[in-house]
Amino acid sequence: MGEADKKGAYDRLAEVIRSCRACPLYKGRTQAVPGEGNLDAEVMLVGEAPGKTEDEQGRPFVGAAGQLLTEALERAGLPRPTVYITNVVKCRPPNNRTPTEEEVASCVKYLREEIRLVRPKVIVALGNTAGSALFSLAGLKWRGATAERGRQVRAKVEGVEVVLLPTYHPAAALYKPDLRGLLEKDVEEAAKLVKRGRQGRRTLLDFM
Ligand code: URA
């Protein structure tokens, strides 16, 4: 797809998301939050759902957890404009509760479309909701965030060959320095995967 077509498709998708009323979450939102970033990104990061600040600003990961994620990306040499960041669910659940299965089932079509559009090489799943949704799209069994964290799993999602890399959610890492260290390490591993690929070195991505 050409650059202009891709941008057009993204803009149309973002508009559909902003006016979506497919599940009851629309009733409590200030605004829906489509993903954003580089439409040609090699690395996509997927969170759970917008929080308060994201709901107010209409952008993903712009609150405290977003700040932590932005810093982890910078440290790894993957500044935010180079990646694509989104959530499984595009509207804020009341009091930031975990989205229900029904809400995920209703909203995951947008994540699927984002993956088909961006065609990333590595998808970092931030936390349990993202890991579980992405593994399910890949037809893989999800054993929970603690068991899966830090694994690199080759998978086909929406016809796109990717490495899925589950890690902790940045909100969980906010108050737990050990989790923060692991999250930073995992983001660095994602960066290494794509950098080695660009240097023509063999990575997990070559075996797909
Ligand atoms: N938490 C998420 O899962 N997503 C955001 O966009 C912000 C906080």
Tab-separated table of C-alpha atoms and ligand atoms in Angstrom:
chain	number	residue	atom	x	y	z
A	1	MET	CA	0.000	0.000	0.000
A	2	GLY	CA	1.348	3.457	-0.895
A	3	GLU	CA	2.100	6.065	1.768
A	4	ALA	CA	-0.956	8.197	0.965
A	5	ASP	CA	-3.288	5.179	0.828
A	6	LYS	CA	-1.992	3.998	4.190
A	7	LYS	CA	-2.525	7.388	5.781
A	8	GLY	CA	-6.009	7.536	4.248
A	9	ALA	CA	-6.881	4.078	5.597
A	10	TYR	CA	-5.546	5.052	9.032
A	11	ASP	CA	-7.532	8.298	9.087
A	12	ARG	CA	-10.728	6.443	8.138
A	13	LEU	CA	-10.116	3.822	10.829
A	14	ALA	CA	-9.414	6.483	13.475
A	15	GLU	CA	-12.671	8.210	12.530
A	16	VAL	CA	-14.646	4.949	12.830
A	17	ILE	CA	-13.081	4.352	16.257
A	18	ARG	CA	-13.897	7.891	17.426
A	19	SER	CA	-17.575	7.454	16.577
A	20	CYS	CA	-17.855	3.778	17.650
A	21	ARG	CA	-20.851	2.763	19.764
A	22	ALA	CA	-20.404	-1.001	19.481
A	23	CYS	CA	-20.187	-1.581	23.251
A	24	PRO	CA	-21.457	0.345	26.289
A	25	LEU	CA	-18.042	1.923	27.036
A	26	TYR	CA	-18.851	4.781	24.653
A	27	LYS	CA	-21.346	6.125	27.184
A	28	GLY	CA	-18.669	6.962	29.748
A	29	ARG	CA	-15.914	8.206	27.469
A	30	THR	CA	-14.743	11.763	26.888
A	31	GLN	CA	-13.262	10.506	23.634
A	32	ALA	CA	-12.160	7.233	22.110
A	33	VAL	CA	-8.437	6.688	21.687
A	34	PRO	CA	-7.199	5.249	18.380
A	35	GLY	CA	-3.615	4.016	18.123
A	36	GLU	CA	-0.986	6.452	16.867
A	37	GLY	CA	2.520	6.583	15.524
A	38	ASN	CA	4.594	5.453	12.580
A	39	LEU	CA	2.374	3.584	10.121
A	40	ASP	CA	5.503	1.771	8.855
A	41	ALA	CA	6.749	0.911	12.341
A	42	GLU	CA	8.677	-2.311	12.842
A	43	VAL	CA	7.663	-2.314	16.500
A	44	MET	CA	4.058	-2.053	17.685
A	45	LEU	CA	3.185	-1.760	21.376
A	46	VAL	CA	-0.248	-2.771	22.581
A	47	GLY	CA	-1.721	-1.790	25.949
A	48	GLU	CA	-5.016	-2.579	27.630
A	49	ALA	CA	-7.312	0.457	27.415
A	50	PRO	CA	-7.079	4.222	27.822
A	51	GLY	CA	-6.811	5.662	31.323
A	52	LYS	CA	-8.046	9.060	32.530
A	53	THR	CA	-5.417	11.208	30.806
A	54	GLU	CA	-5.725	9.264	27.544
A	55	ASP	CA	-9.527	9.625	27.637
A	56	GLU	CA	-9.114	13.387	28.113
A	57	GLN	CA	-6.466	13.845	25.422
A	58	GLY	CA	-7.612	11.223	22.908
A	59	ARG	CA	-4.088	9.784	22.653
A	60	PRO	CA	-2.670	6.479	23.958
A	61	PHE	CA	-0.141	6.311	26.780
A	62	VAL	CA	0.130	10.004	27.635
A	63	GLY	CA	-0.378	9.706	31.429
A	64	ALA	CA	2.062	8.496	34.086
A	65	ALA	CA	2.293	4.964	32.663
A	66	GLY	CA	2.812	6.500	29.229
A	67	GLN	CA	5.692	8.594	30.545
A	68	LEU	CA	7.376	5.441	31.857
A	69	LEU	CA	6.842	3.687	28.527
A	70	THR	CA	8.115	6.696	26.564
A	71	GLU	CA	11.298	6.711	28.679
A	72	ALA	CA	11.803	2.950	28.207
A	73	LEU	CA	11.469	3.426	24.436
A	74	GLU	CA	13.984	6.303	24.438
A	75	ARG	CA	16.480	4.239	26.451
A	76	ALA	CA	16.148	1.406	23.949
A	77	GLY	CA	16.827	3.743	21.015
A	78	LEU	CA	13.246	3.491	19.798
A	79	PRO	CA	11.848	7.012	20.194
A	80	ARG	CA	8.050	7.221	20.189
A	81	PRO	CA	7.702	8.632	16.650
A	82	THR	CA	9.413	5.481	15.307
A	83	VAL	CA	6.907	3.029	16.809
A	84	TYR	CA	3.135	2.508	16.702
A	85	ILE	CA	1.286	2.475	20.032
A	86	THR	CA	-2.263	1.323	20.600
A	87	ASN	CA	-4.604	-0.472	22.999
A	88	VAL	CA	-6.815	-3.554	22.766
A	89	VAL	CA	-9.828	-1.508	23.891
A	90	LYS	CA	-10.168	2.048	22.618
A	91	CYS	CA	-12.479	3.556	25.271
A	92	ARG	CA	-11.737	4.004	28.971
A	93	PRO	CA	-13.506	1.502	31.229
A	94	PRO	CA	-15.091	3.054	34.361
A	95	ASN	CA	-12.491	3.603	37.112
A	96	ASN	CA	-9.877	1.954	34.866
A	97	ARG	CA	-11.251	-1.496	35.559
A	98	THR	CA	-10.045	-4.360	33.373
A	99	PRO	CA	-12.108	-4.541	30.155
A	100	THR	CA	-14.618	-7.396	30.070
A	101	GLU	CA	-14.391	-10.262	27.592
A	102	GLU	CA	-17.356	-8.760	25.722
A	103	GLU	CA	-15.662	-5.363	25.463
A	104	VAL	CA	-12.464	-6.971	24.181
A	105	ALA	CA	-14.411	-9.113	21.707
A	106	SER	CA	-16.259	-6.066	20.421
A	107	CYS	CA	-13.173	-3.833	20.081
A	108	VAL	CA	-10.451	-6.243	18.932
A	109	LYS	CA	-11.505	-5.763	15.292
A	110	TYR	CA	-9.789	-2.362	15.407
A	111	LEU	CA	-6.519	-3.850	16.688
A	112	ARG	CA	-6.722	-6.437	13.916
A	113	GLU	CA	-7.097	-3.697	11.348
A	114	GLU	CA	-4.184	-1.748	12.837
A	115	ILE	CA	-1.962	-4.854	12.557
A	116	ARG	CA	-2.991	-5.387	8.913
A	117	LEU	CA	-2.229	-1.741	8.165
A	118	VAL	CA	1.113	-1.319	9.964
A	119	ARG	CA	2.407	-4.886	9.436
A	120	PRO	CA	4.916	-4.701	12.326
A	121	LYS	CA	7.743	-7.198	12.800
A	122	VAL	CA	7.583	-7.208	16.588
A	123	ILE	CA	4.503	-6.691	18.760
A	124	VAL	CA	5.152	-5.916	22.415
A	125	ALA	CA	2.135	-6.927	24.495
A	126	LEU	CA	1.909	-4.708	27.569
A	127	GLY	CA	0.229	-6.676	30.337
A	128	ASN	CA	-2.304	-9.440	30.612
A	129	THR	CA	-5.173	-8.059	28.502
A	130	ALA	CA	-2.899	-7.335	25.526
A	131	GLY	CA	-1.017	-10.622	25.838
A	132	SER	CA	-4.183	-12.652	26.075
A	133	ALA	CA	-5.843	-10.850	23.111
A	134	LEU	CA	-2.769	-11.125	20.858
A	135	PHE	CA	-2.098	-14.781	21.685
A	136	SER	CA	-5.730	-15.512	20.951
A	137	LEU	CA	-5.481	-13.746	17.554
A	138	ALA	CA	-2.415	-15.901	16.865
A	139	GLY	CA	-4.223	-19.090	17.917
A	140	LEU	CA	-1.836	-19.577	20.847
A	141	LYS	CA	-2.543	-20.503	24.431
A	142	TRP	CA	-1.969	-17.702	26.949
A	143	ARG	CA	-0.692	-18.847	30.336
A	144	GLY	CA	-0.762	-15.451	32.042
A	145	ALA	CA	1.543	-12.436	32.084
A	146	THR	CA	3.994	-13.763	34.677
A	147	ALA	CA	4.536	-17.061	32.821
A	148	GLU	CA	4.787	-15.503	29.352
A	149	ARG	CA	6.748	-12.320	30.098
A	150	GLY	CA	10.014	-11.966	28.237
A	151	ARG	CA	9.335	-14.846	25.873
A	152	GLN	CA	9.735	-14.215	22.169
A	153	VAL	CA	7.097	-16.115	20.272
A	154	ARG	CA	6.949	-16.412	16.496
A	155	ALA	CA	3.379	-16.091	15.361
A	156	LYS	CA	1.119	-15.196	12.496
A	157	VAL	CA	-1.408	-12.522	13.329
A	158	GLU	CA	-3.811	-11.296	10.620
A	159	GLY	CA	-1.567	-12.922	8.034
A	160	VAL	CA	1.461	-10.968	9.301
A	161	GLU	CA	4.512	-12.896	10.537
A	162	VAL	CA	5.536	-11.324	13.830
A	163	VAL	CA	7.452	-11.951	17.013
A	164	LEU	CA	5.143	-11.502	19.980
A	165	LEU	CA	6.966	-10.236	23.030
A	166	PRO	CA	4.815	-10.123	26.166
A	167	THR	CA	5.962	-7.894	29.018
A	168	TYR	CA	4.541	-6.153	32.066
A	169	HIS	CA	2.099	-3.298	31.806
A	170	PRO	CA	3.839	0.058	32.456
A	171	ALA	CA	1.191	0.923	35.082
A	172	ALA	CA	2.260	-2.179	37.045
A	173	ALA	CA	5.891	-1.109	36.666
A	174	LEU	CA	5.203	2.422	37.963
A	175	TYR	CA	5.505	1.487	41.612
A	176	LYS	CA	7.644	-1.646	41.329
A	177	PRO	CA	11.231	-0.952	40.276
A	178	ASP	CA	11.977	-4.645	39.605
A	179	LEU	CA	9.096	-4.848	37.119
A	180	ARG	CA	10.233	-1.588	35.575
A	181	GLY	CA	13.697	-3.090	35.000
A	182	LEU	CA	12.179	-6.121	33.277
A	183	LEU	CA	9.874	-3.979	31.143
A	184	GLU	CA	12.890	-1.876	30.055
A	185	LYS	CA	14.858	-5.023	29.287
A	186	ASP	CA	12.013	-6.407	27.159
A	187	VAL	CA	11.651	-3.155	25.210
A	188	GLU	CA	15.429	-3.293	24.593
A	189	GLU	CA	15.072	-6.859	23.301
A	190	ALA	CA	12.376	-5.673	20.872
A	191	ALA	CA	14.724	-2.909	19.694
A	192	LYS	CA	17.600	-5.381	19.267
A	193	LEU	CA	15.457	-7.715	17.181
A	194	VAL	CA	14.638	-5.067	14.607
A	195	LYS	CA	18.107	-3.468	14.653
A	196	ARG	CA	19.857	-6.792	14.022
A	197	GLY	CA	17.403	-7.424	11.212
A	198	ARG	CA	18.284	-4.073	9.614
A	199	GLN	CA	22.017	-4.897	9.833
A	200	GLY	CA	21.348	-8.087	7.919
A	201	ARG	CA	22.101	-10.202	10.978
A	202	ARG	CA	20.024	-13.263	11.641
A	203	THR	CA	17.330	-12.992	14.247
A	204	LEU	CA	14.233	-14.903	15.156
A	205	LEU	CA	12.575	-12.896	12.389
A	206	ASP	CA	14.655	-14.729	9.734
A	207	PHE	CA	13.227	-18.077	10.622
A	208	MET	CA	9.665	-17.168	9.759
B	1	URA	N1	-2.830	2.140	30.067
B	1	URA	C1	-3.112	1.493	28.907
B	1	URA	O1	-3.255	0.294	28.861
B	1	URA	N2	-3.207	2.222	27.843
B	1	URA	C2	-3.047	3.535	27.824
B	1	URA	O2	-3.170	4.128	26.763
B	1	URA	C3	-2.738	4.172	29.035
B	1	URA	C4	-2.632	3.458	30.150
